[in-house]
DNA sequence: GTATCTGCAAAACATTTGCAATTCT
DNA sequence: AGAATTGCAAATGTTTTGCAGATAC
């Protein structure tokens, strides 16, 4: 599926801004903030504004095309990978790593009457590269 | 151990503000924001300021007496329960529930060279009480 | 031509910082 | 008195909002 089809399948009308933002999120697979997206796409789309980045990411979130990731409490990050996985943030180099984690295994201590819509697992510490140096 | 002893054992000089903040966190076992703590203790300590709440919680965090909990990305919440557990936030009633979860079980897909200092598991959805109504 | 999308400027809100006032020993 | 604690006011940084201009169908 190309970008146009992916957006359409989520009931999102494709525009150049939306396509570029989605392609950035999907190809980079980092967990950018609105500011990072804005700075990265600005050279390509000189008229882009941060408001439009927020408009776009908020739309994607409501259409369940991407997921919010909370790494630090003062900023929203976005992830185009909507499968369950954990995040590890190195507090030394600030890098965020993905790792596999089946979060459904963690549900058994929660009542079945609770309907879970979103799962986030976050570890913080020192990554192997920073530990060595 | 009483509050004075707990604070001292974490190398924190007990003051009235610190004792009241810790006792609030420990007894309520909710996951308050700085604003909630401020509003709750204000009647008791009329001269209290939000800055002092932040000073106090930041001190507690650096001394590992409490843990930061990120439920929403725009605010810091604090938890006096420093054992591993998960949080469930109901997006309907905003209530936050604790549940048991052994997060160390989630580490096996992360390289052993990564040093983990902090773990957070967060589910969001609809709690059983809101589902019924 | 009407609805949607985009983006500037200002507002909102949580948190931090600088510094002065207060308190404790 | 000297050091630590507290708290006011201002600054900072991210996200949201109001609205006007641009674009698309």
Short mmCIF file of C-alpha atoms (C1' of nucleotides) in Angstrom, two decimals:
data_model
loop_
_atom_site.label_atom_id
_atom_site.label_comp_id
_atom_site.label_asym_id
_atom_site.label_seq_id
_atom_site.Cartn_x
_atom_site.Cartn_y
_atom_site.Cartn_z
CA UNK A 1 0.00 0.00 0.00
CA UNK A 2 1.28 3.43 -0.85
CA UNK A 3 0.78 6.49 1.28
CA UNK A 4 -2.36 7.63 -0.50
CA UNK A 5 -4.02 4.26 0.03
CA UNK A 6 -2.98 4.06 3.67
CA UNK A 7 -4.41 7.49 4.40
CA UNK A 8 -7.62 6.74 2.48
CA UNK A 9 -8.05 3.43 4.30
CA UNK A 10 -8.06 5.41 7.53
CA UNK A 11 -10.62 7.84 6.22
CA UNK A 12 -8.10 10.63 5.84
CA UNK A 13 -8.08 12.78 2.73
CA UNK A 14 -4.54 12.80 1.37
CA UNK A 15 -2.86 16.18 1.14
CA UNK A 16 0.79 16.95 0.54
CA UNK A 17 1.34 17.89 4.22
CA UNK A 18 -0.37 14.74 5.47
CA UNK A 19 1.51 12.52 3.09
CA UNK A 20 4.89 14.00 3.99
CA UNK A 21 4.20 13.79 7.72
CA UNK A 22 3.06 10.19 7.47
CA UNK A 23 5.98 9.20 5.28
CA UNK A 24 8.36 10.82 7.72
CA UNK A 25 6.84 8.95 10.67
CA UNK A 26 6.72 5.66 8.80
CA UNK A 27 10.16 5.71 7.22
CA UNK A 28 12.15 7.19 10.07
CA UNK A 29 10.63 4.94 12.71
CA UNK A 30 12.02 7.27 15.33
CA UNK A 31 9.61 8.79 17.81
CA UNK A 32 9.65 12.41 16.84
CA UNK A 33 8.03 15.34 18.60
CA UNK A 34 6.01 17.88 16.65
CA UNK A 35 9.08 20.10 16.68
CA UNK A 36 11.28 17.39 15.16
CA UNK A 37 8.77 16.73 12.41
CA UNK A 38 8.49 20.43 11.74
CA UNK A 39 12.25 20.99 11.56
CA UNK A 40 12.74 17.92 9.36
CA UNK A 41 10.08 18.80 6.81
CA UNK A 42 10.60 22.55 6.73
CA UNK A 43 13.33 22.49 4.05
CA UNK A 44 11.05 20.45 1.80
CA UNK A 45 7.87 22.38 2.61
CA UNK A 46 9.02 25.94 3.36
CA UNK A 47 5.53 27.18 4.17
CA UNK A 48 4.93 24.47 6.76
CA UNK A 49 3.92 25.62 10.23
CA UNK A 50 4.02 23.88 13.55
CA UNK A 51 0.28 24.32 13.83
CA UNK A 52 -0.16 22.23 10.69
CA UNK A 53 2.07 19.54 12.16
CA UNK A 54 -0.15 19.48 15.24
CA UNK A 55 -3.29 19.53 13.09
CA UNK A 56 -1.96 16.58 11.12
CA UNK A 57 -0.73 14.44 14.00
CA UNK A 58 -3.93 15.07 15.96
CA UNK A 59 -5.96 13.97 12.95
CA UNK A 60 -3.81 10.85 12.57
CA UNK A 61 -4.28 10.04 16.25
CA UNK A 62 -8.06 10.35 16.10
CA UNK A 63 -8.10 8.10 13.03
CA UNK A 64 -5.87 5.58 14.81
CA UNK A 65 -3.22 5.77 12.12
CA UNK A 66 -0.45 6.51 14.61
CA UNK A 67 0.05 6.21 18.35
CA UNK A 68 1.09 8.69 20.96
CA UNK A 69 4.21 7.80 22.87
CA UNK A 70 4.98 9.49 26.13
CA UNK A 71 8.68 9.40 26.86
CA UNK A 72 9.07 12.71 28.62
CA UNK A 73 6.15 14.34 30.33
CA UNK A 74 6.39 17.70 28.61
CA UNK A 75 6.17 16.65 25.00
CA UNK A 76 4.14 14.32 22.79
CA UNK A 77 5.95 11.90 20.51
CA UNK A 78 4.36 10.02 17.65
CA UNK A 79 4.85 6.45 16.43
CA UNK A 80 3.63 5.01 13.14
CA UNK A 81 4.26 1.49 14.49
CA UNK A 82 0.90 0.59 16.01
CA UNK A 83 1.87 -2.93 17.06
CA UNK A 84 2.59 -3.61 20.73
CA UNK A 85 6.18 -2.95 21.72
CA UNK A 86 8.20 -1.36 24.47
CA UNK A 87 10.37 1.74 24.46
CA UNK A 88 13.70 2.19 26.16
CA UNK A 89 14.97 5.72 26.63
CA UNK A 90 18.65 6.20 27.41
CA UNK A 91 18.89 9.05 29.88
CA UNK A 92 22.49 9.64 28.85
CA UNK A 93 22.26 9.99 25.07
CA UNK A 94 18.47 10.51 24.87
CA UNK A 95 18.16 7.82 22.21
CA UNK A 96 14.88 5.87 22.18
CA UNK A 97 15.06 2.17 21.33
CA UNK A 98 12.16 -0.12 20.46
CA UNK A 99 12.02 -3.65 21.83
CA UNK A 100 9.54 -6.47 21.46
CA UNK A 101 7.16 -6.97 24.34
CA UNK A 102 3.86 -8.77 24.44
CA UNK A 103 1.93 -6.42 26.66
CA UNK A 104 -1.20 -8.55 26.59
CA UNK A 105 0.65 -10.85 29.01
CA UNK A 106 0.48 -8.11 31.59
CA UNK A 107 -3.29 -7.98 31.65
CA UNK A 108 -4.06 -10.90 33.92
CA UNK A 109 -3.92 -8.82 37.08
CA UNK A 110 -6.45 -6.39 35.70
CA UNK A 111 -10.15 -7.20 35.82
CA UNK A 112 -11.57 -8.52 32.56
CA UNK A 113 -14.26 -5.90 32.85
CA UNK A 114 -11.71 -3.24 32.01
CA UNK A 115 -11.60 -2.47 28.31
CA UNK A 116 -8.04 -1.70 27.23
CA UNK A 117 -7.60 0.56 24.24
CA UNK A 118 -3.97 1.56 24.52
CA UNK A 119 -0.84 0.06 26.06
CA UNK A 120 2.50 1.68 26.76
CA UNK A 121 5.63 0.17 28.25
CA UNK A 122 8.52 2.49 28.98
CA UNK A 123 11.91 1.70 30.45
CA UNK A 124 14.53 4.31 31.21
CA UNK A 125 18.19 3.76 31.93
CA UNK A 126 21.59 3.66 30.27
CA UNK A 127 22.02 2.01 26.88
CA UNK A 128 24.89 -0.37 26.16
CA UNK A 129 26.81 2.19 24.11
CA UNK A 130 26.73 4.82 26.82
CA UNK A 131 27.61 2.24 29.50
CA UNK A 132 30.83 1.35 27.70
CA UNK A 133 32.09 4.90 27.44
CA UNK B 1 8.53 3.92 60.46
CA UNK B 2 6.98 7.33 60.86
CA UNK B 3 7.30 10.14 58.36
CA UNK B 4 10.31 11.71 60.06
CA UNK B 5 12.19 8.42 59.98
CA UNK B 6 11.28 7.72 56.36
CA UNK B 7 12.50 11.13 55.23
CA UNK B 8 15.70 10.84 57.28
CA UNK B 9 16.39 7.39 55.90
CA UNK B 10 16.36 8.94 52.46
CA UNK B 11 18.72 11.69 53.51
CA UNK B 12 15.98 14.33 53.51
CA UNK B 13 15.75 16.83 56.32
CA UNK B 14 12.17 16.76 57.62
CA UNK B 15 10.27 20.03 57.38
CA UNK B 16 6.57 20.60 57.81
CA UNK B 17 6.04 21.04 54.05
CA UNK B 18 7.99 17.90 53.21
CA UNK B 19 6.20 15.85 55.83
CA UNK B 20 2.76 16.98 54.70
CA UNK B 21 3.56 16.35 51.02
CA UNK B 22 4.92 12.90 51.75
CA UNK B 23 2.03 11.99 54.01
CA UNK B 24 -0.39 13.12 51.34
CA UNK B 25 1.33 11.01 48.68
CA UNK B 26 1.64 8.00 50.94
CA UNK B 27 -1.83 8.00 52.46
CA UNK B 28 -3.86 8.98 49.40
CA UNK B 29 -2.12 6.53 47.08
CA UNK B 30 -3.62 8.43 44.21
CA UNK B 31 -1.26 9.78 41.57
CA UNK B 32 -1.57 13.49 42.08
CA UNK B 33 -0.12 16.28 40.01
CA UNK B 34 1.68 19.17 41.67
CA UNK B 35 -1.51 21.16 41.32
CA UNK B 36 -3.58 18.51 43.12
CA UNK B 37 -1.09 18.37 45.96
CA UNK B 38 -1.06 22.15 46.15
CA UNK B 39 -4.84 22.46 46.23
CA UNK B 40 -5.20 19.67 48.79
CA UNK B 41 -2.65 21.03 51.24
CA UNK B 42 -3.42 24.72 50.84
CA UNK B 43 -6.19 24.81 53.45
CA UNK B 44 -3.85 23.22 55.98
CA UNK B 45 -0.79 25.27 54.98
CA UNK B 46 -2.16 28.60 53.77
CA UNK B 47 1.27 29.98 52.86
CA UNK B 48 2.11 27.00 50.66
CA UNK B 49 3.14 27.78 47.10
CA UNK B 50 3.22 25.63 44.02
CA UNK B 51 6.92 26.27 43.73
CA UNK B 52 7.41 24.63 47.09
CA UNK B 53 5.41 21.63 45.97
CA UNK B 54 7.69 21.34 42.94
CA UNK B 55 10.77 21.86 45.10
CA UNK B 56 9.60 19.12 47.42
CA UNK B 57 8.59 16.56 44.80
CA UNK B 58 11.78 17.15 42.82
CA UNK B 59 13.80 16.59 45.98
CA UNK B 60 11.86 13.39 46.71
CA UNK B 61 12.48 12.18 43.16
CA UNK B 62 16.22 12.77 43.34
CA UNK B 63 16.35 10.93 46.66
CA UNK B 64 14.33 8.06 45.17
CA UNK B 65 11.61 8.40 47.78
CA UNK B 66 8.86 8.64 45.17
CA UNK B 67 8.48 7.85 41.48
CA UNK B 68 7.31 9.93 38.56
CA UNK B 69 4.28 8.59 36.75
CA UNK B 70 3.43 9.83 33.31
CA UNK B 71 -0.25 9.36 32.57
CA UNK B 72 -0.84 12.35 30.38
CA UNK B 73 1.98 13.91 28.47
CA UNK B 74 1.55 17.43 29.74
CA UNK B 75 1.80 16.87 33.46
CA UNK B 76 3.92 15.04 36.01
CA UNK B 77 2.25 12.80 38.55
CA UNK B 78 3.88 11.40 41.66
CA UNK B 79 3.64 7.98 43.29
CA UNK B 80 4.88 7.04 46.75
CA UNK B 81 4.54 3.34 45.83
CA UNK B 82 7.99 2.54 44.46
CA UNK B 83 7.31 -1.14 43.79
CA UNK B 84 6.74 -2.31 40.22
CA UNK B 85 3.11 -2.04 39.15
CA UNK B 86 1.01 -0.96 36.21
CA UNK B 87 -1.40 1.94 35.88
CA UNK B 88 -4.75 1.91 34.12
CA UNK B 89 -6.29 5.23 33.23
CA UNK B 90 -9.98 5.32 32.39
CA UNK B 91 -10.41 7.83 29.61
CA UNK B 92 -14.09 8.23 30.56
CA UNK B 93 -13.91 9.06 34.27
CA UNK B 94 -10.17 9.91 34.40
CA UNK B 95 -9.68 7.60 37.36
CA UNK B 96 -6.24 5.93 37.62
CA UNK B 97 -6.13 2.36 38.93
CA UNK B 98 -3.07 0.42 40.05
CA UNK B 99 -2.65 -3.22 39.14
CA UNK B 100 0.04 -5.78 39.83
CA UNK B 101 2.49 -6.40 37.01
CA UNK B 102 5.93 -7.92 37.14
CA UNK B 103 7.69 -5.69 34.65
CA UNK B 104 10.98 -7.54 34.95
CA UNK B 105 9.32 -10.25 32.84
CA UNK B 106 9.27 -7.83 29.93
CA UNK B 107 13.03 -7.42 29.82
CA UNK B 108 14.04 -10.52 27.91
CA UNK B 109 13.74 -8.85 24.52
CA UNK B 110 16.07 -6.08 25.60
CA UNK B 111 19.83 -6.60 25.53
CA UNK B 112 21.33 -7.39 28.92
CA UNK B 113 23.81 -4.60 28.30
CA UNK B 114 21.05 -2.09 28.83
CA UNK B 115 20.86 -0.87 32.41
CA UNK B 116 17.25 -0.28 33.41
CA UNK B 117 16.61 2.28 36.11
CA UNK B 118 12.92 2.96 35.72
CA UNK B 119 9.92 1.03 34.42
CA UNK B 120 6.45 2.25 33.55
CA UNK B 121 3.48 0.31 32.27
CA UNK B 122 0.41 2.28 31.28
CA UNK B 123 -2.89 1.05 29.92
CA UNK B 124 -5.70 3.32 28.86
CA UNK B 125 -9.30 2.41 28.23
CA UNK B 126 -12.69 2.23 29.90
CA UNK B 127 -13.03 0.97 33.45
CA UNK B 128 -15.71 -1.53 34.45
CA UNK B 129 -17.84 1.10 36.20
CA UNK B 130 -17.95 3.37 33.17
CA UNK B 131 -18.59 0.43 30.83
CA UNK B 132 -21.73 -0.51 32.72
CA UNK B 133 -23.27 2.92 32.55
"C1'" DG C 1 -18.82 28.71 -4.42
"C1'" DT C 2 -18.58 26.20 -0.50
"C1'" DA C 3 -16.12 23.26 2.44
"C1'" DT C 4 -11.76 21.94 3.91
"C1'" DC C 5 -7.00 22.74 4.88
"C1'" DT C 6 -3.25 25.59 6.32
"C1'" DG C 7 -0.71 28.81 9.15
"C1'" DC C 8 0.09 33.13 11.76
"C1'" DA C 9 -0.40 35.25 16.18
"C1'" DA C 10 -1.97 34.99 20.60
"C1'" DA C 11 -3.51 32.27 24.51
"C1'" DA C 12 -3.23 28.59 27.73
"C1'" DC C 13 -1.02 25.75 30.94
"C1'" DA C 14 2.60 23.06 33.47
"C1'" DT C 15 7.06 23.55 35.00
"C1'" DT C 16 11.49 26.02 35.93
"C1'" DT C 17 14.38 29.81 37.34
"C1'" DG C 18 16.09 34.02 39.78
"C1'" DC C 19 16.02 36.03 43.72
"C1'" DA C 20 14.21 37.88 47.99
"C1'" DA C 21 12.01 36.74 52.35
"C1'" DT C 22 11.62 33.54 55.94
"C1'" DT C 23 12.90 30.00 59.03
"C1'" DC C 24 15.99 26.94 61.54
"C1'" DT C 25 20.01 25.88 64.30
"C1'" DA D 1 24.92 35.08 61.82
"C1'" DG D 2 24.91 31.53 58.29
"C1'" DA D 3 22.79 27.97 55.75
"C1'" DA D 4 18.82 25.91 54.14
"C1'" DT D 5 13.96 26.38 52.95
"C1'" DT D 6 10.17 28.69 51.10
"C1'" DG D 7 7.56 31.44 47.83
"C1'" DC D 8 6.57 35.30 44.64
"C1'" DA D 9 7.01 36.88 39.99
"C1'" DA D 10 8.76 36.25 35.65
"C1'" DA D 11 10.49 33.21 32.07
"C1'" DT D 12 10.35 28.99 29.36
"C1'" DG D 13 8.58 25.59 26.34
"C1'" DT D 14 4.89 22.77 24.42
"C1'" DT D 15 0.40 22.52 22.79
"C1'" DT D 16 -4.13 24.71 21.70
"C1'" DT D 17 -7.26 28.14 19.89
"C1'" DG D 18 -9.27 31.89 16.98
"C1'" DC D 19 -9.44 33.40 12.84
"C1'" DA D 20 -7.97 34.75 8.20
"C1'" DG D 21 -6.06 33.36 3.86
"C1'" DA D 22 -5.29 29.60 0.61
"C1'" DT D 23 -6.57 25.46 -1.65
"C1'" DA D 24 -9.47 21.82 -3.43
"C1'" DC D 25 -13.64 19.81 -5.45
#
